Amino acid sequence: MEDLVSETKREERQLKYKEAHEKEIEKQGSIAESMALRREMARERFIADVEGVDPEHQELPHLGKHDRDPPLSLTQKYTSIDNL
């Protein structure tokens, strides 16, 4: 009888461990997807900076040049305290 009880408890612990492990794998997967998305967005911003394209102002063609802030140089953009 004791063997049956201990085996049942062991199976319950294994099931809990397996469920927790699966949740952790799902969590790590969503974190990895998020990080990949952030890297891709940063890569696109960097390429746009190098090519001299300002993606923020690309979507606003109705604004004249006088309505826009002057673009930051790469040095200003990547050393600004606001962007750290």
C-alpha atoms as a printed R data frame, in Angstrom:
   type eleno elety resid chain resno      x      y       z
1  ATOM     1    CA   MET     A     1  0.000  0.000   0.000
2  ATOM     2    CA   GLU     A     2  2.809  2.410   0.898
3  ATOM     3    CA   ASP     A     3  4.528  1.617  -2.395
4  ATOM     4    CA   LEU     A     4  1.378  2.568  -4.294
5  ATOM     5    CA   VAL     A     5  1.086  5.886  -2.405
6  ATOM     6    CA   SER     A     6  4.755  6.759  -2.916
7  ATOM     7    CA   GLU     A     7  4.547  5.848  -6.607
8  ATOM     8    CA   THR     A     8  1.464  8.058  -7.033
9  ATOM     9    CA   LYS     A     9  3.236 10.963  -5.308
10 ATOM    10    CA   ARG     A    10  6.295 10.431  -7.491
11 ATOM    11    CA   GLU     A    11  4.141 10.472 -10.634
12 ATOM    12    CA   GLU     A    12  2.419 13.669  -9.460
13 ATOM    13    CA   ARG     A    13  5.793 15.330  -8.859
14 ATOM    14    CA   GLN     A    14  7.012 14.246 -12.290
15 ATOM    15    CA   LEU     A    15  3.869 15.630 -13.902
16 ATOM    16    CA   LYS     A    16  4.254 18.966 -12.079
17 ATOM    17    CA   TYR     A    17  7.917 19.127 -13.092
18 ATOM    18    CA   LYS     A    18  7.038 18.345 -16.714
19 ATOM    19    CA   GLU     A    19  4.326 21.046 -16.795
20 ATOM    20    CA   ALA     A    20  6.654 23.615 -15.225
21 ATOM    21    CA   HIS     A    21  9.380 22.679 -17.702
22 ATOM    22    CA   GLU     A    22  6.986 23.075 -20.661
23 ATOM    23    CA   LYS     A    23  5.867 26.489 -19.384
24 ATOM    24    CA   GLU     A    24  9.499 27.569 -19.066
25 ATOM    25    CA   ILE     A    25 10.210 26.436 -22.622
26 ATOM    26    CA   GLU     A    26  7.205 28.446 -23.892
27 ATOM    27    CA   LYS     A    27  8.360 31.481 -21.918
28 ATOM    28    CA   GLN     A    28 11.897 31.223 -23.307
29 ATOM    29    CA   GLY     A    29 10.485 30.889 -26.811
30 ATOM    30    CA   SER     A    30  8.406 34.050 -26.502
31 ATOM    31    CA   ILE     A    31 11.394 35.917 -25.054
32 ATOM    32    CA   ALA     A    32 13.551 34.741 -27.949
33 ATOM    33    CA   GLU     A    33 10.912 35.872 -30.473
34 ATOM    34    CA   SER     A    34 10.698 39.267 -28.790
35 ATOM    35    CA   MET     A    35 14.472 39.671 -28.811
36 ATOM    36    CA   ALA     A    36 14.644 38.666 -32.476
37 ATOM    37    CA   LEU     A    37 11.988 41.245 -33.329
38 ATOM    38    CA   ARG     A    38 13.869 43.939 -31.406
39 ATOM    39    CA   ARG     A    39 17.140 43.036 -33.164
40 ATOM    40    CA   GLU     A    40 15.428 43.233 -36.554
41 ATOM    41    CA   MET     A    41 13.896 46.630 -35.735
42 ATOM    42    CA   ALA     A    42 17.267 47.939 -34.507
43 ATOM    43    CA   ARG     A    43 18.921 46.599 -37.660
44 ATOM    44    CA   GLU     A    44 16.368 48.376 -39.855
45 ATOM    45    CA   ARG     A    45 16.856 51.637 -37.940
46 ATOM    46    CA   PHE     A    46 20.633 51.348 -38.266
47 ATOM    47    CA   ILE     A    47 20.451 50.670 -42.006
48 ATOM    48    CA   ALA     A    48 18.087 53.615 -42.420
49 ATOM    49    CA   ASP     A    49 20.535 55.810 -40.489
50 ATOM    50    CA   VAL     A    50 23.494 54.705 -42.578
51 ATOM    51    CA   GLU     A    51 21.582 55.252 -45.809
52 ATOM    52    CA   GLY     A    52 20.441 58.659 -44.606
53 ATOM    53    CA   VAL     A    53 16.762 57.756 -44.580
54 ATOM    54    CA   ASP     A    54 14.705 58.891 -41.617
55 ATOM    55    CA   PRO     A    55 11.958 56.264 -41.201
56 ATOM    56    CA   GLU     A    56  9.982 58.496 -38.844
57 ATOM    57    CA   HIS     A    57  9.619 61.180 -41.501
58 ATOM    58    CA   GLN     A    58  9.137 58.812 -44.416
59 ATOM    59    CA   GLU     A    59  5.554 58.195 -43.364
60 ATOM    60    CA   LEU     A    60  4.768 61.923 -43.330
61 ATOM    61    CA   PRO     A    61  5.196 63.068 -46.934
62 ATOM    62    CA   HIS     A    62  2.731 65.928 -46.455
63 ATOM    63    CA   LEU     A    63  5.152 67.758 -44.169
64 ATOM    64    CA   GLY     A    64  7.530 70.190 -45.767
65 ATOM    65    CA   LYS     A    65 11.206 70.252 -44.871
66 ATOM    66    CA   HIS     A    66 10.633 73.307 -42.692
67 ATOM    67    CA   ASP     A    67  8.165 71.322 -40.530
68 ATOM    68    CA   ARG     A    68 10.674 68.637 -39.606
69 ATOM    69    CA   ASP     A    69 13.378 68.600 -36.980
70 ATOM    70    CA   PRO     A    70 16.836 68.476 -38.472
71 ATOM    71    CA   PRO     A    71 18.107 64.887 -38.556
72 ATOM    72    CA   LEU     A    72 20.710 63.905 -36.013
73 ATOM    73    CA   SER     A    73 24.086 62.707 -37.165
74 ATOM    74    CA   LEU     A    74 24.938 59.093 -36.398
75 ATOM    75    CA   THR     A    75 27.276 60.246 -33.628
76 ATOM    76    CA   GLN     A    76 24.585 62.392 -32.030
77 ATOM    77    CA   LYS     A    77 21.953 59.704 -32.369
78 ATOM    78    CA   TYR     A    78 23.955 56.858 -30.853
79 ATOM    79    CA   THR     A    79 25.634 58.883 -28.097
80 ATOM    80    CA   SER     A    80 22.573 60.799 -26.954
81 ATOM    81    CA   ILE     A    81 21.636 60.129 -23.334
82 ATOM    82    CA   ASP     A    82 17.995 59.719 -24.389
83 ATOM    83    CA   ASN     A    83 18.844 56.789 -26.642
84 ATOM    84    CA   LEU     A    84 20.818 54.809 -24.060
